[in-house]
Amino acid sequence: MTKNAYHHEPIWWKQGVVYQIYPASFKDTNGDGIGDIPGIISKLDYIQDLGVDIIWVSPHYKSPQVDMGYDISDFQDIHEPYGALEDCQRLIQQIHDRGMRVIFDLVINHTSNQHPWQSKVDGNGNKCRPNNWRSQFTKPAWMFDDTTQEYYIHVYASGQPDLNWENKACRREIYDNAIKFWLDRGVDGFRVDTVNKFSKVSGLPDAPIVEPDQETQIAVFHYANGPRIHEYLCEMKQVMAL
């Protein structure tokens, strides 16, 4: 046994200094009053001088901005006021050129109701809410969609339909479009948003009635920390390792 037997290389995502940037409020370079990706690029030397190891870019994807960009309508495009895909590619490269790493917000519990995935569902015309769950932003947690003629669940805003993680094909689309697309472009990792909401309790049962005078009930124990979270995280780990 050598003296270095217990020496381990630092794990960058555990020990690095992280600097979070919300693009809209960081730096505006074109005078429209909204921060943009070129603005981030223009301040990379400053950020590096602060001793930063990792830059965490909050949602910059195409979005109607119902929830500050956490309602994504296209994982593979950029919110237009922030710039273009080419600007984002340049940002990744210039961060790496300075010896830093970049992580993006990964928002895959839900999408915007304007995402194309939300219009590819066949409906049965059932207009009765599946259960009495209350969302964290609004109530109830179900919204009827005229296009699909079905209710969809939204743990957050009504414009943020949850994705069906029980569906293997849906998970594959998530991995390909939201994860592998950006890994292939040089992103070093992700800060995973609302990861505890991916798995809901089986059967979507009613929440216990603790407020009899209310139409909906607190249901966080039904739609958070569900039984399949570990399985999904293991799948994501395999995708990240490819």
Short mmCIF file of C-alpha atoms in Angstrom, two decimals:
data_model
loop_
_atom_site.label_atom_id
_atom_site.label_comp_id
_atom_site.label_asym_id
_atom_site.label_seq_id
_atom_site.Cartn_x
_atom_site.Cartn_y
_atom_site.Cartn_z
CA MET A 1 0.00 0.00 0.00
CA THR A 2 1.45 3.35 -1.01
CA LYS A 3 1.05 6.69 0.69
CA ASN A 4 -1.34 7.68 -2.09
CA ALA A 5 -3.65 4.73 -1.55
CA TYR A 6 -6.36 6.95 -0.11
CA HIS A 7 -5.79 9.86 -2.47
CA HIS A 8 -8.67 10.61 -4.81
CA GLU A 9 -8.90 13.13 -7.60
CA PRO A 10 -11.34 15.95 -6.77
CA ILE A 11 -14.83 15.45 -8.17
CA TRP A 12 -15.46 18.67 -10.07
CA TRP A 13 -19.21 18.83 -9.56
CA LYS A 14 -18.87 18.24 -5.83
CA GLN A 15 -15.97 20.55 -5.04
CA GLY A 16 -16.02 23.25 -7.71
CA VAL A 17 -17.11 26.85 -7.14
CA VAL A 18 -20.43 27.37 -8.96
CA TYR A 19 -21.69 30.68 -10.38
CA GLN A 20 -25.36 30.70 -11.37
CA ILE A 21 -26.57 32.96 -14.17
CA TYR A 22 -30.18 33.78 -14.97
CA PRO A 23 -29.77 35.06 -18.54
CA ALA A 24 -32.58 37.64 -18.56
CA SER A 25 -31.13 39.65 -15.68
CA PHE A 26 -27.38 39.23 -16.24
CA LYS A 27 -26.18 41.49 -19.08
CA ASP A 28 -27.96 43.03 -22.05
CA THR A 29 -25.87 43.67 -25.16
CA ASN A 30 -28.48 44.85 -27.67
CA GLY A 31 -30.41 47.44 -25.66
CA ASP A 32 -33.74 45.62 -25.43
CA GLY A 33 -33.64 45.53 -21.64
CA ILE A 34 -33.23 41.75 -21.49
CA GLY A 35 -29.99 39.95 -20.75
CA ASP A 36 -28.64 37.63 -23.43
CA ILE A 37 -26.06 34.97 -24.15
CA PRO A 38 -23.59 37.40 -25.78
CA GLY A 39 -23.81 39.31 -22.51
CA ILE A 40 -22.72 36.22 -20.59
CA ILE A 41 -19.85 35.70 -23.01
CA SER A 42 -18.70 39.29 -22.53
CA LYS A 43 -18.31 38.71 -18.78
CA LEU A 44 -16.52 35.36 -18.82
CA ASP A 45 -13.13 36.86 -17.96
CA TYR A 46 -14.69 38.64 -14.98
CA ILE A 47 -16.34 35.42 -13.81
CA GLN A 48 -13.08 33.53 -14.21
CA ASP A 49 -11.24 36.15 -12.13
CA LEU A 50 -13.70 35.47 -9.29
CA GLY A 51 -12.29 31.95 -9.01
CA VAL A 52 -15.32 30.24 -10.52
CA ASP A 53 -14.97 26.63 -11.70
CA ILE A 54 -18.48 25.95 -12.98
CA ILE A 55 -21.05 28.23 -14.62
CA TRP A 56 -24.65 27.15 -14.13
CA VAL A 57 -26.92 28.68 -16.79
CA SER A 58 -30.57 28.82 -15.74
CA PRO A 59 -33.21 28.04 -18.39
CA HIS A 60 -32.35 29.63 -21.72
CA TYR A 61 -34.47 27.36 -23.90
CA LYS A 62 -37.35 28.44 -26.12
CA SER A 63 -40.27 29.20 -23.81
CA PRO A 64 -43.44 31.30 -23.51
CA GLN A 65 -42.01 32.39 -20.13
CA VAL A 66 -44.99 31.54 -17.95
CA ASP A 67 -42.57 30.42 -15.23
CA MET A 68 -39.29 32.24 -15.90
CA GLY A 69 -38.27 29.76 -18.60
CA TYR A 70 -39.06 26.62 -16.64
CA ASP A 71 -41.90 26.04 -19.13
CA ILE A 72 -39.93 24.82 -22.12
CA SER A 73 -41.48 24.63 -25.58
CA ASP A 74 -38.33 23.39 -27.36
CA PHE A 75 -35.35 21.80 -25.60
CA GLN A 76 -33.19 22.25 -28.70
CA ASP A 77 -33.72 25.95 -29.32
CA ILE A 78 -32.98 29.20 -27.49
CA HIS A 79 -35.43 31.77 -26.13
CA GLU A 80 -35.20 34.35 -28.92
CA PRO A 81 -34.38 37.44 -26.79
CA TYR A 82 -31.36 35.56 -25.40
CA GLY A 83 -29.81 34.81 -28.79
CA ALA A 84 -29.48 31.84 -31.11
CA LEU A 85 -28.23 28.27 -30.91
CA GLU A 86 -24.94 29.43 -32.40
CA ASP A 87 -24.51 31.89 -29.51
CA CYS A 88 -25.04 29.06 -27.05
CA GLN A 89 -22.46 26.90 -28.80
CA ARG A 90 -19.99 29.79 -28.66
CA LEU A 91 -20.70 30.23 -24.94
CA ILE A 92 -19.92 26.58 -24.24
CA GLN A 93 -16.68 26.76 -26.20
CA GLN A 94 -15.48 29.98 -24.59
CA ILE A 95 -16.22 28.70 -21.09
CA HIS A 96 -14.12 25.63 -21.86
CA ASP A 97 -11.37 27.78 -23.37
CA ARG A 98 -11.00 29.42 -19.95
CA GLY A 99 -10.73 26.11 -18.13
CA MET A 100 -14.21 26.29 -16.61
CA ARG A 101 -17.15 23.94 -16.97
CA VAL A 102 -20.76 24.66 -17.84
CA ILE A 103 -23.96 23.05 -16.62
CA PHE A 104 -27.51 23.75 -17.79
CA ASP A 105 -30.80 23.53 -15.98
CA LEU A 106 -32.50 20.26 -16.94
CA VAL A 107 -36.26 20.75 -16.64
CA ILE A 108 -37.84 17.43 -17.55
CA ASN A 109 -40.67 16.85 -15.10
CA HIS A 110 -42.86 18.96 -17.37
CA THR A 111 -42.85 21.10 -20.49
CA SER A 112 -44.77 24.10 -21.70
CA ASN A 113 -48.24 23.35 -23.01
CA GLN A 114 -46.87 24.82 -26.24
CA HIS A 115 -44.33 22.02 -26.64
CA PRO A 116 -45.13 19.79 -29.67
CA TRP A 117 -45.16 16.72 -27.41
CA GLN A 118 -48.31 18.02 -25.76
CA SER A 119 -50.30 17.86 -29.00
CA LYS A 120 -49.47 14.23 -29.82
CA VAL A 121 -51.88 12.61 -27.36
CA ASP A 122 -55.06 10.82 -28.37
CA GLY A 123 -58.06 11.67 -26.18
CA ASN A 124 -61.07 9.75 -24.95
CA GLY A 125 -63.26 12.72 -24.13
CA ASN A 126 -63.33 12.06 -20.40
CA LYS A 127 -64.08 15.39 -18.69
CA CYS A 128 -63.98 14.17 -15.10
CA ARG A 129 -60.82 15.05 -13.18
CA PRO A 130 -58.86 11.89 -12.33
CA ASN A 131 -58.47 12.83 -8.65
CA ASN A 132 -58.61 15.63 -6.08
CA TRP A 133 -54.95 16.66 -6.18
CA ARG A 134 -53.93 20.28 -5.65
CA SER A 135 -50.93 21.64 -7.53
CA GLN A 136 -48.18 23.69 -5.95
CA PHE A 137 -48.96 26.80 -7.99
CA THR A 138 -52.68 26.59 -8.72
CA LYS A 139 -55.59 24.35 -7.91
CA PRO A 140 -56.69 21.84 -8.99
CA ALA A 141 -53.68 19.97 -10.43
CA TRP A 142 -55.61 18.99 -13.57
CA MET A 143 -56.36 21.05 -16.67
CA PHE A 144 -58.69 20.01 -19.48
CA ASP A 145 -57.09 20.29 -22.90
CA ASP A 146 -59.45 21.04 -25.78
CA THR A 147 -57.04 19.62 -28.36
CA THR A 148 -56.61 16.19 -26.81
CA GLN A 149 -60.01 16.17 -25.06
CA GLU A 150 -58.32 14.90 -21.91
CA TYR A 151 -57.11 16.24 -18.60
CA TYR A 152 -53.40 16.64 -18.03
CA ILE A 153 -51.66 16.92 -14.68
CA HIS A 154 -49.59 19.99 -13.82
CA VAL A 155 -47.76 19.92 -10.50
CA TYR A 156 -46.81 23.54 -11.12
CA ALA A 157 -48.50 26.13 -13.37
CA SER A 158 -51.37 25.11 -15.62
CA GLY A 159 -49.17 25.93 -18.61
CA GLN A 160 -46.63 23.31 -17.50
CA PRO A 161 -48.06 19.83 -18.18
CA ASP A 162 -46.13 17.05 -16.47
CA LEU A 163 -44.46 14.48 -18.68
CA ASN A 164 -45.47 10.84 -18.31
CA TRP A 165 -42.33 9.21 -16.96
CA GLU A 166 -44.16 5.88 -16.77
CA ASN A 167 -44.03 5.79 -20.57
CA LYS A 168 -40.73 4.37 -21.82
CA ALA A 169 -41.03 6.08 -25.21
CA CYS A 170 -41.55 9.41 -23.45
CA ARG A 171 -38.42 8.86 -21.37
CA ARG A 172 -36.42 8.06 -24.50
CA GLU A 173 -37.58 11.32 -26.10
CA ILE A 174 -36.50 13.20 -22.97
CA TYR A 175 -33.07 11.58 -22.93
CA ASP A 176 -32.49 12.20 -26.64
CA ASN A 177 -33.88 15.73 -26.90
CA ALA A 178 -33.06 17.31 -23.55
CA ILE A 179 -29.92 15.46 -22.42
CA LYS A 180 -27.95 13.89 -25.28
CA PHE A 181 -28.55 16.87 -27.58
CA TRP A 182 -26.65 19.16 -25.19
CA LEU A 183 -24.04 16.62 -24.13
CA ASP A 184 -23.13 16.25 -27.80
CA ARG A 185 -22.59 20.01 -27.89
CA GLY A 186 -20.17 20.02 -25.00
CA VAL A 187 -22.26 20.72 -21.92
CA ASP A 188 -20.52 19.18 -18.90
CA GLY A 189 -23.60 18.34 -16.85
CA PHE A 190 -26.97 19.44 -15.57
CA ARG A 191 -28.69 20.79 -12.52
CA VAL A 192 -31.83 18.64 -12.52
CA ASP A 193 -34.98 20.58 -11.69
CA THR A 194 -37.86 19.05 -9.65
CA VAL A 195 -36.33 15.59 -9.82
CA ASN A 196 -38.52 14.38 -6.96
CA LYS A 197 -41.66 14.85 -9.09
CA PHE A 198 -40.80 12.42 -11.90
CA SER A 199 -42.53 9.45 -10.25
CA LYS A 200 -46.10 9.68 -8.99
CA VAL A 201 -47.88 7.14 -6.83
CA SER A 202 -49.35 4.26 -8.82
CA GLY A 203 -53.01 4.56 -9.76
CA LEU A 204 -53.25 8.31 -9.03
CA PRO A 205 -55.53 7.86 -5.98
CA ASP A 206 -57.33 10.73 -4.26
CA ALA A 207 -55.38 12.55 -1.57
CA PRO A 208 -56.70 12.27 2.00
CA ILE A 209 -59.35 14.87 2.78
CA VAL A 210 -57.84 17.17 5.37
CA GLU A 211 -59.69 20.31 4.26
CA PRO A 212 -63.33 19.24 3.83
CA ASP A 213 -64.40 22.68 2.64
CA GLN A 214 -61.91 22.65 -0.25
CA GLU A 215 -62.45 21.19 -3.72
CA THR A 216 -58.86 19.95 -3.90
CA GLN A 217 -56.51 18.50 -1.32
CA ILE A 218 -52.79 18.70 -0.58
CA ALA A 219 -51.26 15.84 -2.56
CA VAL A 220 -47.50 16.29 -2.35
CA PHE A 221 -47.07 12.81 -0.87
CA HIS A 222 -48.77 11.40 -3.95
CA TYR A 223 -46.87 13.24 -6.67
CA ALA A 224 -43.42 13.58 -5.06
CA ASN A 225 -40.79 10.97 -4.23
CA GLY A 226 -42.67 8.20 -6.00
CA PRO A 227 -41.61 4.54 -6.17
CA ARG A 228 -39.73 4.67 -9.50
CA ILE A 229 -37.44 7.67 -8.97
CA HIS A 230 -34.35 5.53 -8.37
CA GLU A 231 -35.04 3.55 -11.53
CA TYR A 232 -35.33 6.73 -13.60
CA LEU A 233 -32.15 8.21 -12.12
CA CYS A 234 -30.26 5.01 -12.95
CA GLU A 235 -31.46 5.31 -16.55
CA MET A 236 -30.33 8.94 -16.67
CA LYS A 237 -26.93 7.95 -15.29
CA GLN A 238 -26.56 5.43 -18.12
CA VAL A 239 -27.44 8.12 -20.67
CA MET A 240 -24.87 10.48 -19.17
CA ALA A 241 -22.20 7.77 -19.40
CA LEU A 242 -22.70 7.09 -23.11
#
